[in-house]
Structures are given as C-alpha cells and as structure tokens.
mmCIF file of C-alpha atoms in Angstrom:
data_model
loop_
_atom_site.group_PDB
_atom_site.id
_atom_site.type_symbol
_atom_site.label_atom_id
_atom_site.label_comp_id
_atom_site.label_asym_id
_atom_site.label_seq_id
_atom_site.Cartn_x
_atom_site.Cartn_y
_atom_site.Cartn_z
ATOM 1 C CA UNK K 26 33.718 -0.322 -157.332
ATOM 2 C CA UNK K 27 35.675 2.008 -159.628
ATOM 3 C CA UNK K 28 33.844 3.612 -162.509
ATOM 4 C CA UNK K 29 35.207 5.723 -165.346
ATOM 5 C CA UNK K 30 32.662 7.945 -167.079
ATOM 6 C CA UNK K 31 33.417 9.406 -170.483
ATOM 7 C CA UNK K 32 31.628 12.702 -170.087
ATOM 8 C CA UNK K 33 29.910 15.052 -172.529
ATOM 9 C CA UNK K 34 31.542 18.068 -174.166
ATOM 10 C CA UNK K 35 28.802 20.674 -173.659
ATOM 11 C CA UNK K 36 27.926 22.620 -170.505
ATOM 12 C CA UNK K 37 24.257 21.643 -170.463
ATOM 13 C CA UNK K 38 24.959 17.955 -171.115
ATOM 14 C CA UNK K 39 27.672 17.918 -168.452
ATOM 15 C CA UNK K 40 25.226 19.401 -165.961
ATOM 16 C CA UNK K 41 22.559 16.793 -166.740
ATOM 17 C CA UNK K 42 25.131 14.016 -166.384
ATOM 18 C CA UNK K 43 25.311 14.751 -162.647
ATOM 19 C CA UNK K 44 22.001 12.920 -162.287
ATOM 20 C CA UNK K 45 23.855 9.761 -163.351
ATOM 21 C CA UNK K 46 26.621 10.323 -160.785
ATOM 22 C CA UNK K 47 24.100 10.970 -158.010
ATOM 23 C CA UNK K 48 22.205 7.825 -158.980
ATOM 24 C CA UNK K 49 25.358 5.688 -158.965
ATOM 25 C CA UNK K 50 26.214 6.979 -155.485
ATOM 26 C CA UNK K 51 22.689 6.218 -154.272
ATOM 27 C CA UNK K 52 23.001 2.647 -155.563
ATOM 28 C CA UNK K 53 26.665 2.148 -154.587
ATOM 29 C CA UNK K 54 27.616 4.622 -151.823
ATOM 30 C CA UNK K 55 31.282 3.572 -151.807
ATOM 31 C CA UNK K 56 31.777 3.734 -155.574
ATOM 32 C CA UNK K 57 34.634 5.845 -156.905
ATOM 33 C CA UNK K 58 33.522 7.853 -159.936
ATOM 34 C CA UNK K 59 36.147 9.421 -162.203
ATOM 35 C CA UNK K 60 35.045 11.521 -165.169
ATOM 36 C CA UNK K 61 37.096 12.044 -168.320
ATOM 37 C CA UNK K 62 36.024 15.296 -169.951
ATOM 38 C CA UNK K 63 37.497 18.422 -171.583
ATOM 39 C CA UNK K 64 39.656 20.574 -169.321
ATOM 40 C CA UNK K 65 37.081 23.375 -169.242
ATOM 41 C CA UNK K 66 34.674 21.038 -167.413
ATOM 42 C CA UNK K 67 36.807 20.922 -164.283
ATOM 43 C CA UNK K 68 35.057 23.863 -162.507
ATOM 44 C CA UNK K 69 31.725 22.085 -162.897
ATOM 45 C CA UNK K 70 33.033 18.667 -161.853
ATOM 46 C CA UNK K 71 34.735 20.246 -158.834
ATOM 47 C CA UNK K 72 31.297 21.327 -157.572
ATOM 48 C CA UNK K 73 29.864 17.814 -157.905
ATOM 49 C CA UNK K 74 30.664 16.010 -154.636
ATOM 50 C CA UNK K 75 30.040 12.603 -156.231
ATOM 51 C CA UNK K 76 33.150 12.908 -158.433
ATOM 52 C CA UNK K 77 36.469 11.603 -157.106
ATOM 53 C CA UNK K 78 38.718 12.666 -159.997
ATOM 54 C CA UNK K 79 38.338 14.779 -163.101
ATOM 55 C CA UNK K 80 40.587 13.382 -165.833
ATOM 56 C CA UNK K 81 41.257 15.843 -168.656
ATOM 57 C CA UNK K 82 40.526 14.716 -172.194
ATOM 58 C CA UNK K 83 43.324 16.462 -174.124
ATOM 59 C CA UNK K 84 41.921 15.760 -177.596
ATOM 60 C CA UNK K 85 39.642 18.156 -179.436
ATOM 61 C CA UNK K 86 35.909 17.594 -179.816
ATOM 62 C CA UNK K 87 36.162 16.413 -183.428
ATOM 63 C CA UNK K 88 39.504 14.595 -183.394
ATOM 64 C CA UNK K 89 39.482 10.824 -184.015
ATOM 65 C CA UNK K 90 43.177 10.475 -183.081
ATOM 66 C CA UNK K 91 43.112 6.710 -182.578
ATOM 67 C CA UNK K 92 46.790 6.560 -181.612
ATOM 68 C CA UNK K 93 46.429 9.203 -178.938
ATOM 69 C CA UNK K 94 43.272 7.587 -177.568
ATOM 70 C CA UNK K 95 45.079 4.258 -177.410
ATOM 71 C CA UNK K 96 47.852 5.847 -175.350
ATOM 72 C CA UNK K 97 45.288 7.393 -173.003
ATOM 73 C CA UNK K 98 43.642 4.014 -172.553
ATOM 74 C CA UNK K 99 46.954 2.279 -171.841
ATOM 75 C CA UNK K 100 47.774 4.912 -169.203
ATOM 76 C CA UNK K 101 44.414 4.302 -167.508
ATOM 77 C CA UNK K 102 44.904 0.530 -167.200
ATOM 78 C CA UNK K 103 46.754 1.037 -163.910
ATOM 79 C CA UNK K 104 43.568 2.521 -162.371
ATOM 80 C CA UNK K 105 41.866 -0.887 -162.533
ATOM 81 C CA UNK K 106 38.386 0.360 -163.313
ATOM 82 C CA UNK K 107 35.536 -2.124 -162.930
ATOM 83 C CA UNK K 108 33.245 -0.337 -165.357
ATOM 84 C CA UNK K 109 33.220 2.441 -167.946
ATOM 85 C CA UNK K 110 30.082 4.370 -168.827
ATOM 86 C CA UNK K 111 30.271 6.236 -172.133
ATOM 87 C CA UNK K 112 27.802 9.119 -172.385
ATOM 88 C CA UNK K 113 28.501 10.558 -175.872
ATOM 89 C CA UNK K 114 27.137 8.493 -178.764
ATOM 90 C CA UNK K 115 30.200 8.782 -180.998
ATOM 91 C CA UNK K 116 32.445 5.872 -181.908
ATOM 92 C CA UNK K 117 35.588 7.735 -180.850
ATOM 93 C CA UNK K 118 34.247 8.333 -177.331
ATOM 94 C CA UNK K 119 34.212 4.550 -176.749
ATOM 95 C CA UNK K 120 37.848 4.021 -177.757
ATOM 96 C CA UNK K 121 39.613 4.996 -174.513
ATOM 97 C CA UNK K 122 37.687 2.496 -172.288
ATOM 98 C CA UNK K 123 38.301 -0.213 -174.913
ATOM 99 C CA UNK K 124 42.043 0.457 -174.985
ATOM 100 C CA UNK K 125 42.041 0.659 -171.169
ATOM 101 C CA UNK K 126 40.712 -2.929 -171.146
ATOM 102 C CA UNK K 127 37.945 -2.040 -168.709
ATOM 103 C CA UNK K 128 35.950 -5.220 -168.147
ATOM 104 C CA UNK K 129 32.440 -3.745 -168.424
ATOM 105 C CA UNK K 130 31.899 -0.962 -170.971
ATOM 106 C CA UNK K 131 28.393 0.482 -170.880
ATOM 107 C CA UNK K 132 26.653 2.858 -173.236
ATOM 108 C CA UNK K 133 23.932 3.383 -175.803
ATOM 109 C CA UNK K 134 24.651 1.801 -179.172
ATOM 110 C CA UNK K 135 25.236 5.154 -180.902
ATOM 111 C CA UNK K 136 27.574 4.925 -183.884
ATOM 112 C CA UNK K 137 27.534 1.115 -184.159
ATOM 113 C CA UNK K 138 29.952 0.546 -181.282
ATOM 114 C CA UNK K 139 29.736 -3.261 -181.153
ATOM 115 C CA UNK K 140 32.945 -4.637 -179.689
ATOM 116 C CA UNK K 141 34.042 -1.301 -178.246
ATOM 117 C CA UNK K 142 31.136 -1.541 -175.791
ATOM 118 C CA UNK K 143 30.175 -4.910 -174.334
ATOM 119 C CA UNK K 144 27.218 -3.713 -172.249
ATOM 120 C CA UNK K 145 25.532 -2.045 -175.203
ATOM 121 C CA UNK K 146 22.001 -0.659 -175.099
ATOM 122 C CA UNK K 147 19.806 -0.024 -178.164
ATOM 123 C CA UNK K 148 18.115 3.338 -177.641
ATOM 124 C CA UNK K 149 14.361 3.684 -178.102
ATOM 125 C CA UNK K 150 14.025 7.471 -178.107
ATOM 126 C CA UNK K 151 10.307 7.275 -177.394
ATOM 127 C CA UNK K 152 10.897 5.067 -174.348
ATOM 128 C CA UNK K 153 13.463 7.552 -172.969
ATOM 129 C CA UNK K 154 12.260 10.980 -174.158
ATOM 130 C CA UNK K 155 14.503 13.035 -171.846
ATOM 131 C CA UNK K 156 18.284 13.170 -172.041
ATOM 132 C CA UNK K 157 18.538 12.915 -168.257
ATOM 133 C CA UNK K 158 16.565 9.648 -168.389
ATOM 134 C CA UNK K 159 19.011 8.255 -170.949
ATOM 135 C CA UNK K 160 21.933 9.121 -168.685
ATOM 136 C CA UNK K 161 20.373 7.760 -165.491
ATOM 137 C CA UNK K 162 19.288 4.500 -167.146
ATOM 138 C CA UNK K 163 22.966 3.607 -167.627
ATOM 139 C CA UNK K 164 23.393 3.334 -163.853
ATOM 140 C CA UNK K 165 21.148 0.251 -163.848
ATOM 141 C CA UNK K 166 21.354 -3.230 -165.313
ATOM 142 C CA UNK K 167 19.950 -3.146 -168.829
ATOM 143 C CA UNK K 168 17.510 -5.964 -168.103
ATOM 144 C CA UNK K 169 15.787 -3.964 -165.382
ATOM 145 C CA UNK K 170 15.318 -0.668 -167.250
ATOM 146 C CA UNK K 171 13.375 -1.029 -170.503
ATOM 147 C CA UNK K 172 11.885 2.476 -170.496
ATOM 148 C CA UNK K 173 11.832 5.663 -168.451
ATOM 149 C CA UNK K 174 8.858 4.254 -166.537
ATOM 150 C CA UNK K 175 11.199 1.658 -165.005
ATOM 151 C CA UNK K 176 13.577 4.265 -163.539
ATOM 152 C CA UNK K 177 12.932 4.751 -159.817
ATOM 153 C CA UNK K 178 11.493 8.144 -159.013
ATOM 154 C CA UNK K 179 12.166 10.835 -158.226
ATOM 155 C CA UNK K 180 15.198 11.121 -160.496
ATOM 156 C CA UNK K 181 18.027 12.791 -158.617
ATOM 157 C CA UNK K 182 18.415 16.130 -160.374
ATOM 158 C CA UNK K 183 21.785 17.888 -160.729
ATOM 159 C CA UNK K 184 22.833 19.768 -157.615
ATOM 160 C CA UNK K 185 26.032 21.802 -157.629
ATOM 161 C CA UNK K 186 27.674 22.630 -154.319
ATOM 162 C CA UNK K 187 29.426 25.981 -154.040
ATOM 163 C CA UNK K 188 31.642 27.476 -151.354
ATOM 164 C CA UNK K 189 30.290 30.660 -149.761
ATOM 165 C CA UNK K 190 33.770 32.161 -149.574
ATOM 166 C CA UNK K 191 34.301 31.563 -153.288
ATOM 167 C CA UNK K 192 30.970 33.258 -154.049
ATOM 168 C CA UNK K 193 31.926 36.271 -151.940
ATOM 169 C CA UNK K 194 35.372 36.526 -153.505
ATOM 170 C CA UNK K 195 33.920 36.444 -157.024
ATOM 171 C CA UNK K 196 31.568 39.287 -156.117
ATOM 172 C CA UNK K 197 34.513 41.292 -154.785
ATOM 173 C CA UNK K 198 36.636 40.673 -157.894
ATOM 174 C CA UNK K 199 33.925 42.124 -160.141
ATOM 175 C CA UNK K 200 32.943 44.869 -157.677
ATOM 176 C CA UNK K 201 29.342 43.728 -157.417
ATOM 177 C CA UNK K 202 27.160 46.161 -155.442
ATOM 178 C CA UNK K 203 26.130 44.383 -152.240
ATOM 179 C CA UNK K 204 23.274 46.810 -151.545
ATOM 180 C CA UNK K 205 21.090 45.691 -154.458
ATOM 181 C CA UNK K 206 19.710 42.170 -154.988
ATOM 182 C CA UNK K 207 20.900 40.506 -158.209
ATOM 183 C CA UNK K 208 18.999 39.097 -161.156
ATOM 184 C CA UNK K 209 21.161 37.140 -163.583
ATOM 185 C CA UNK K 210 20.536 37.158 -167.339
ATOM 186 C CA UNK K 211 21.996 34.517 -169.658
ATOM 187 C CA UNK K 212 21.290 36.097 -173.063
ATOM 188 C CA UNK K 213 23.528 33.856 -175.180
ATOM 189 C CA UNK K 214 22.840 30.580 -176.953
ATOM 190 C CA UNK K 215 24.629 28.281 -179.345
ATOM 191 C CA UNK K 216 24.152 28.778 -183.080
ATOM 192 C CA UNK K 217 23.442 32.496 -183.065
ATOM 193 C CA UNK K 218 20.368 34.599 -182.371
ATOM 194 C CA UNK K 219 17.675 32.102 -183.464
ATOM 195 C CA UNK K 220 17.570 30.621 -179.928
ATOM 196 C CA UNK K 221 17.951 33.971 -178.180
ATOM 197 C CA UNK K 222 15.289 36.141 -176.623
ATOM 198 C CA UNK K 223 15.745 39.539 -178.348
ATOM 199 C CA UNK K 224 18.162 41.956 -176.717
ATOM 200 C CA UNK K 225 15.513 44.691 -176.660
ATOM 201 C CA UNK K 226 13.217 42.446 -174.570
ATOM 202 C CA UNK K 227 16.068 41.731 -172.162
ATOM 203 C CA UNK K 228 16.712 45.492 -172.005
ATOM 204 C CA UNK K 229 13.066 46.295 -171.282
ATOM 205 C CA UNK K 230 13.053 43.695 -168.514
ATOM 206 C CA UNK K 231 16.334 45.001 -167.072
ATOM 207 C CA UNK K 232 15.044 48.590 -167.149
ATOM 208 C CA UNK K 233 11.971 47.614 -165.159
ATOM 209 C CA UNK K 234 13.860 45.455 -162.654
ATOM 210 C CA UNK K 235 16.494 48.136 -162.054
ATOM 211 C CA UNK K 236 14.458 51.350 -162.174
ATOM 212 C CA UNK K 237 11.210 50.156 -160.608
ATOM 213 C CA UNK K 238 12.191 47.158 -158.465
ATOM 214 C CA UNK K 239 15.642 48.140 -157.172
ATOM 215 C CA UNK K 240 17.590 45.206 -158.601
ATOM 216 C CA UNK K 241 20.920 45.058 -160.368
ATOM 217 C CA UNK K 242 21.434 42.836 -163.417
ATOM 218 C CA UNK K 243 24.452 40.681 -164.240
ATOM 219 C CA UNK K 244 24.854 39.401 -167.809
ATOM 220 C CA UNK K 245 26.579 36.012 -168.100
ATOM 221 C CA UNK K 246 28.025 34.148 -171.053
ATOM 222 C CA UNK K 247 31.135 33.441 -173.088
ATOM 223 C CA UNK K 248 33.184 35.923 -175.086
ATOM 224 C CA UNK K 249 30.947 35.425 -178.114
ATOM 225 C CA UNK K 250 27.974 36.540 -176.012
ATOM 226 C CA UNK K 251 29.631 39.836 -175.067
ATOM 227 C CA UNK K 252 28.186 41.723 -178.045
ATOM 228 C CA UNK K 253 24.679 40.585 -177.124
ATOM 229 C CA UNK K 254 25.306 41.871 -173.601
ATOM 230 C CA UNK K 255 26.461 45.228 -174.934
ATOM 231 C CA UNK K 256 23.317 45.505 -177.064
ATOM 232 C CA UNK K 257 21.277 45.079 -173.894
ATOM 233 C CA UNK K 258 23.277 47.672 -171.975
ATOM 234 C CA UNK K 259 23.193 50.248 -174.772
ATOM 235 C CA UNK K 260 19.407 49.967 -174.889
ATOM 236 C CA UNK K 261 19.088 51.072 -171.248
ATOM 237 C CA UNK K 262 18.722 54.553 -169.823
ATOM 238 C CA UNK K 263 21.882 56.049 -168.344
ATOM 239 C CA UNK K 264 20.622 55.497 -164.805
ATOM 240 C CA UNK K 265 19.777 51.824 -165.381
ATOM 241 C CA UNK K 266 22.991 51.136 -167.284
ATOM 242 C CA UNK K 267 25.150 51.736 -164.210
ATOM 243 C CA UNK K 268 23.386 48.826 -162.496
ATOM 244 C CA UNK K 269 23.689 46.417 -165.428
ATOM 245 C CA UNK K 270 27.057 44.673 -165.709
ATOM 246 C CA UNK K 271 28.099 42.743 -168.793
ATOM 247 C CA UNK K 272 30.306 39.910 -167.526
ATOM 248 C CA UNK K 273 30.068 37.790 -170.692
ATOM 249 C CA UNK K 274 33.580 36.739 -171.639
ATOM 250 C CA UNK K 275 35.083 38.396 -168.558
ATOM 251 C CA UNK K 276 34.610 35.620 -166.009
ATOM 252 C CA UNK K 277 36.024 32.148 -165.875
ATOM 253 C CA UNK K 278 33.399 29.395 -165.845
ATOM 254 C CA UNK K 279 34.042 28.910 -162.126
ATOM 255 C CA UNK K 280 33.493 32.612 -161.435
ATOM 256 C CA UNK K 281 30.313 32.584 -163.510
ATOM 257 C CA UNK K 282 28.940 29.643 -161.515
ATOM 258 C CA UNK K 283 29.773 31.360 -158.231
ATOM 259 C CA UNK K 284 28.165 34.635 -159.323
ATOM 260 C CA UNK K 285 25.042 32.862 -160.575
ATOM 261 C CA UNK K 286 24.814 31.379 -157.087
ATOM 262 C CA UNK K 287 24.757 34.952 -155.746
ATOM 263 C CA UNK K 288 21.678 35.780 -157.842
ATOM 264 C CA UNK K 289 18.194 35.967 -156.414
ATOM 265 C CA UNK K 290 16.813 34.679 -159.721
ATOM 266 C CA UNK K 291 17.945 33.989 -163.277
ATOM 267 C CA UNK K 292 16.381 34.629 -166.688
ATOM 268 C CA UNK K 293 17.918 32.528 -169.441
ATOM 269 C CA UNK K 294 17.645 31.314 -172.982
ATOM 270 C CA UNK K 295 17.939 27.580 -173.633
ATOM 271 C CA UNK K 296 21.654 27.313 -172.878
ATOM 272 C CA UNK K 297 24.248 25.555 -170.763
ATOM 273 C CA UNK K 298 24.132 28.278 -168.128
ATOM 274 C CA UNK K 299 20.390 27.713 -167.809
ATOM 275 C CA UNK K 300 21.198 24.186 -166.601
ATOM 276 C CA UNK K 301 23.833 25.597 -164.224
ATOM 277 C CA UNK K 302 21.232 27.938 -162.699
ATOM 278 C CA UNK K 303 18.807 25.032 -162.309
ATOM 279 C CA UNK K 304 21.476 22.927 -160.578
ATOM 280 C CA UNK K 305 22.158 25.804 -158.193
ATOM 281 C CA UNK K 306 18.452 25.754 -157.284
ATOM 282 C CA UNK K 307 17.947 29.347 -158.404
ATOM 283 C CA UNK K 308 14.428 30.588 -159.239
ATOM 284 C CA UNK K 309 14.648 30.417 -163.014
ATOM 285 C CA UNK K 310 12.682 31.637 -166.012
ATOM 286 C CA UNK K 311 13.740 29.620 -169.068
ATOM 287 C CA UNK K 312 12.849 31.041 -172.486
ATOM 288 C CA UNK K 313 12.410 28.583 -175.346
ATOM 289 C CA UNK K 314 11.696 29.160 -179.013
ATOM 290 C CA UNK K 315 12.564 26.703 -181.801
ATOM 291 C CA UNK K 316 14.389 24.313 -179.441
ATOM 292 C CA UNK K 317 12.140 22.213 -177.260
ATOM 293 C CA UNK K 318 12.053 21.712 -173.474
ATOM 294 C CA UNK K 319 10.628 18.240 -174.141
ATOM 295 C CA UNK K 320 14.184 16.826 -174.400
ATOM 296 C CA UNK K 321 16.402 18.988 -172.162
ATOM 297 C CA UNK K 322 14.223 21.011 -169.768
ATOM 298 C CA UNK K 323 15.691 22.786 -166.743
ATOM 299 C CA UNK K 324 15.779 20.170 -163.990
ATOM 300 C CA UNK K 325 14.421 22.174 -161.097
ATOM 301 C CA UNK K 326 11.130 22.650 -159.314
ATOM 302 C CA UNK K 327 11.947 26.376 -159.142
ATOM 303 C CA UNK K 328 11.973 26.795 -162.917
ATOM 304 C CA UNK K 329 9.253 28.225 -165.129
ATOM 305 C CA UNK K 330 9.477 27.532 -168.852
ATOM 306 C CA UNK K 331 7.955 30.051 -171.256
ATOM 307 C CA UNK K 332 7.346 28.790 -174.776
ATOM 308 C CA UNK K 333 4.620 29.900 -177.161
ATOM 309 C CA UNK K 334 4.964 27.208 -179.844
ATOM 310 C CA UNK K 335 5.074 23.413 -179.896
ATOM 311 C CA UNK K 336 7.294 20.851 -181.569
ATOM 312 C CA UNK K 337 10.965 21.013 -182.451
ATOM 313 C CA UNK K 338 12.124 23.400 -185.168
ATOM 314 C CA UNK K 339 15.620 22.797 -186.512
ATOM 315 C CA UNK K 340 16.566 26.350 -187.407
ATOM 316 C CA UNK K 341 19.918 28.082 -187.290
ATOM 317 C CA UNK K 342 18.680 31.439 -188.536
ATOM 318 C CA UNK K 343 15.571 33.184 -187.274
ATOM 319 C CA UNK K 344 12.923 34.681 -189.492
ATOM 320 C CA UNK K 345 12.526 37.878 -187.486
ATOM 321 C CA UNK K 346 14.569 41.047 -187.213
ATOM 322 C CA UNK K 347 18.266 40.624 -186.304
ATOM 323 C CA UNK K 348 17.953 36.878 -186.870
ATOM 324 C CA UNK K 349 15.640 36.312 -183.905
ATOM 325 C CA UNK K 350 12.955 33.641 -184.135
ATOM 326 C CA UNK K 351 9.395 34.968 -184.167
ATOM 327 C CA UNK K 352 8.374 32.638 -181.349
ATOM 328 C CA UNK K 353 10.903 34.355 -179.066
ATOM 329 C CA UNK K 354 10.056 37.831 -180.320
ATOM 330 C CA UNK K 355 6.471 37.095 -179.279
ATOM 331 C CA UNK K 356 7.453 36.493 -175.622
ATOM 332 C CA UNK K 357 6.826 39.913 -174.136
ATOM 333 C CA UNK K 358 8.798 41.089 -171.066
ATOM 334 C CA UNK K 359 5.620 41.226 -168.989
ATOM 335 C CA UNK K 360 5.315 37.446 -169.301
ATOM 336 C CA UNK K 361 8.734 37.128 -167.667
ATOM 337 C CA UNK K 362 7.810 39.605 -164.927
ATOM 338 C CA UNK K 363 4.676 37.556 -164.229
ATOM 339 C CA UNK K 364 6.767 34.380 -164.025
ATOM 340 C CA UNK K 365 9.216 35.985 -161.609
ATOM 341 C CA UNK K 366 6.279 37.056 -159.440
ATOM 342 C CA UNK K 367 4.992 33.478 -159.387
ATOM 343 C CA UNK K 368 8.454 32.315 -158.352
ATOM 344 C CA UNK K 369 8.010 34.435 -155.222
ATOM 345 C CA UNK K 370 11.322 36.310 -155.254
ATOM 346 C CA UNK K 371 9.843 39.485 -153.815
ATOM 347 C CA UNK K 372 8.835 41.284 -157.005
ATOM 348 C CA UNK K 373 5.426 42.882 -156.537
#
C-alpha cells in the first residue's frame, strides 16, 4: 500500500500530522507513506520513522499555479500511489493528487473539492473538536468514523526520534555549557505579541532559574523572534545573562529540534515549537492567552497548560503594554515555577 500525504505548511500542524502517520502504520504496518510538504519540513519529517520519503513542494504557500501543480502530479504518476490523503483544506492542495491520477483521494471537503477528492468527508467541527482527531480520522474508512468517539483510543501522539550524536554535536556547535541543566524557552508566536507571554515575565523566570536553581536558559525561535529573545536577555542581571543564550534565528530547524531534546524542560507560548517539545516528550509548560488549547493542545502527558481565560479570542493585537494580551500578562512567573515543580524536574 503506497500512500501520498499532502502535508500542512505550519510547524505545529506538521507535528500533529504525525499522529496520522503513526495510525496508518498501526493499521497497515507495511504501508509506504510519502509526504509532500515545503522544503523546510524535511528536518521534522526526517525524525518521523513512519515516513519513507519527503517530497518537496516547490510552490509557495499562497500560489495557485495550476500548471505547475499539474506537472508535479504528472511526475508522481510513476510512483503508483494507491491513495492520497490531503490534510490542508484548500482547493489547490487537492490538485496534485488529482493530476497524479491517484485512485483514492481522501480529505475533508474544505473548499468545495468535489471531483478533486473522491473519498470526501464533510467536517462536523463539533464531532471532531481537535485538529489531531481530524487528521487521524482520515486513516479510517469514512463509514466507520462518524465522530471522535469512534476513533480507537488512545490516539497515537506525535513522537519524534532524534539521534544522540546529532544532539551532542548541536550542543558543541553553539558552545552549550554541559555543567548546567537546560531549560528551553520558546518566546515567539505567530502574529506578533498578542499570543506571547511578556518578555519581562520570561526574564523574571529566567533570573530565578539561573540565579537560584542553577539552570541555563536557551531561547528558541525564528529570526523574527530574535528581538523578543534580546528583550529577555537585556532584562537580566549581568550574572544571569551569561547563562541565557538567544538562539532565535541562529539555528536551523534541525538544530533547534536537537537542542530542545537536550533540555530538561521547556516553557513555551502557543507555537509550533511547543508541539515539537511535546513530541520530544519534554516536560512542558504551555502558556495560552487568546488562542485556545481546546483545538490544538500540546499532545503530551508531560505538559501543563496555563490559561486564565476561556473561549477563543481572535485578536492580532493585545490590549496591554507592548501589545501583550492581558490574559498573558496576568500569568505570573510563580505560576510557571509551580508547574515546573509539579512536572518533577528537580526544581524545589
């Protein structure tokens, strides 16, 4: 059985999609699963043992490019896939499997994809409240899974597999002190500061972990998160600052994953790297404000979610100082310390 999956274009969604791949392998141990996704996804897919091949999607996130997608589909015909599973809901994401003439093309209805998909599922969002449930349901025949209650439990959560040598080499490249245990911070988030825990709270937490508990802190993220990392560092005392390293924008995604695996615990906003930390089975404190963990929670039994409000709030700009959302401002560092203590990582 050869399956082509059209994968998501975001880190968090890509991480949650591993539950689908694990489920397919549990149902069909000899299945070959190839995933077509943006080139940047390769480091994540390489750490998913269920994946046989990562096929780069050369077209940009917003490009329709019907001619180019047709050519991609024609090239894939020689692979003789039995089934395609399309995870994004866009019309354009269903074009390549259609042009590849894959016999069974599975996905949620999304943007009215009749004809492009022939195993099409109407989505009842209340029946499948979690994104991971929507992904995993596509591994089963549509007649057998009418709601999340029909999905066999437990759902197989994402589980990245790293190489110890790669983890050690990444630590050497960035000259990470091997005498102090590491706490990772992921202070970035999409759409600006409204989904971010304030930098001064991160700084207060880092100061306590470094000066009182003997940890070092690594700050992870993309280049656009570097300024947030610098705000944290500049808020520290001179002594603490030397044990707080801003790696945002300095690592490749593969290096970031390997270094997160070296952490004793991770504190993160609602972000893609939060899902990476969960998939690495790291003790994790996940900080939520206007976005809701009811749809995309960290999939780990070692995660603690801190959120002081309910519901989903579609905001791009916070109402507090520096654009932060008041619900995140209200999460005091001591709440995170208490959560880390409950996670039993050795903080007294």
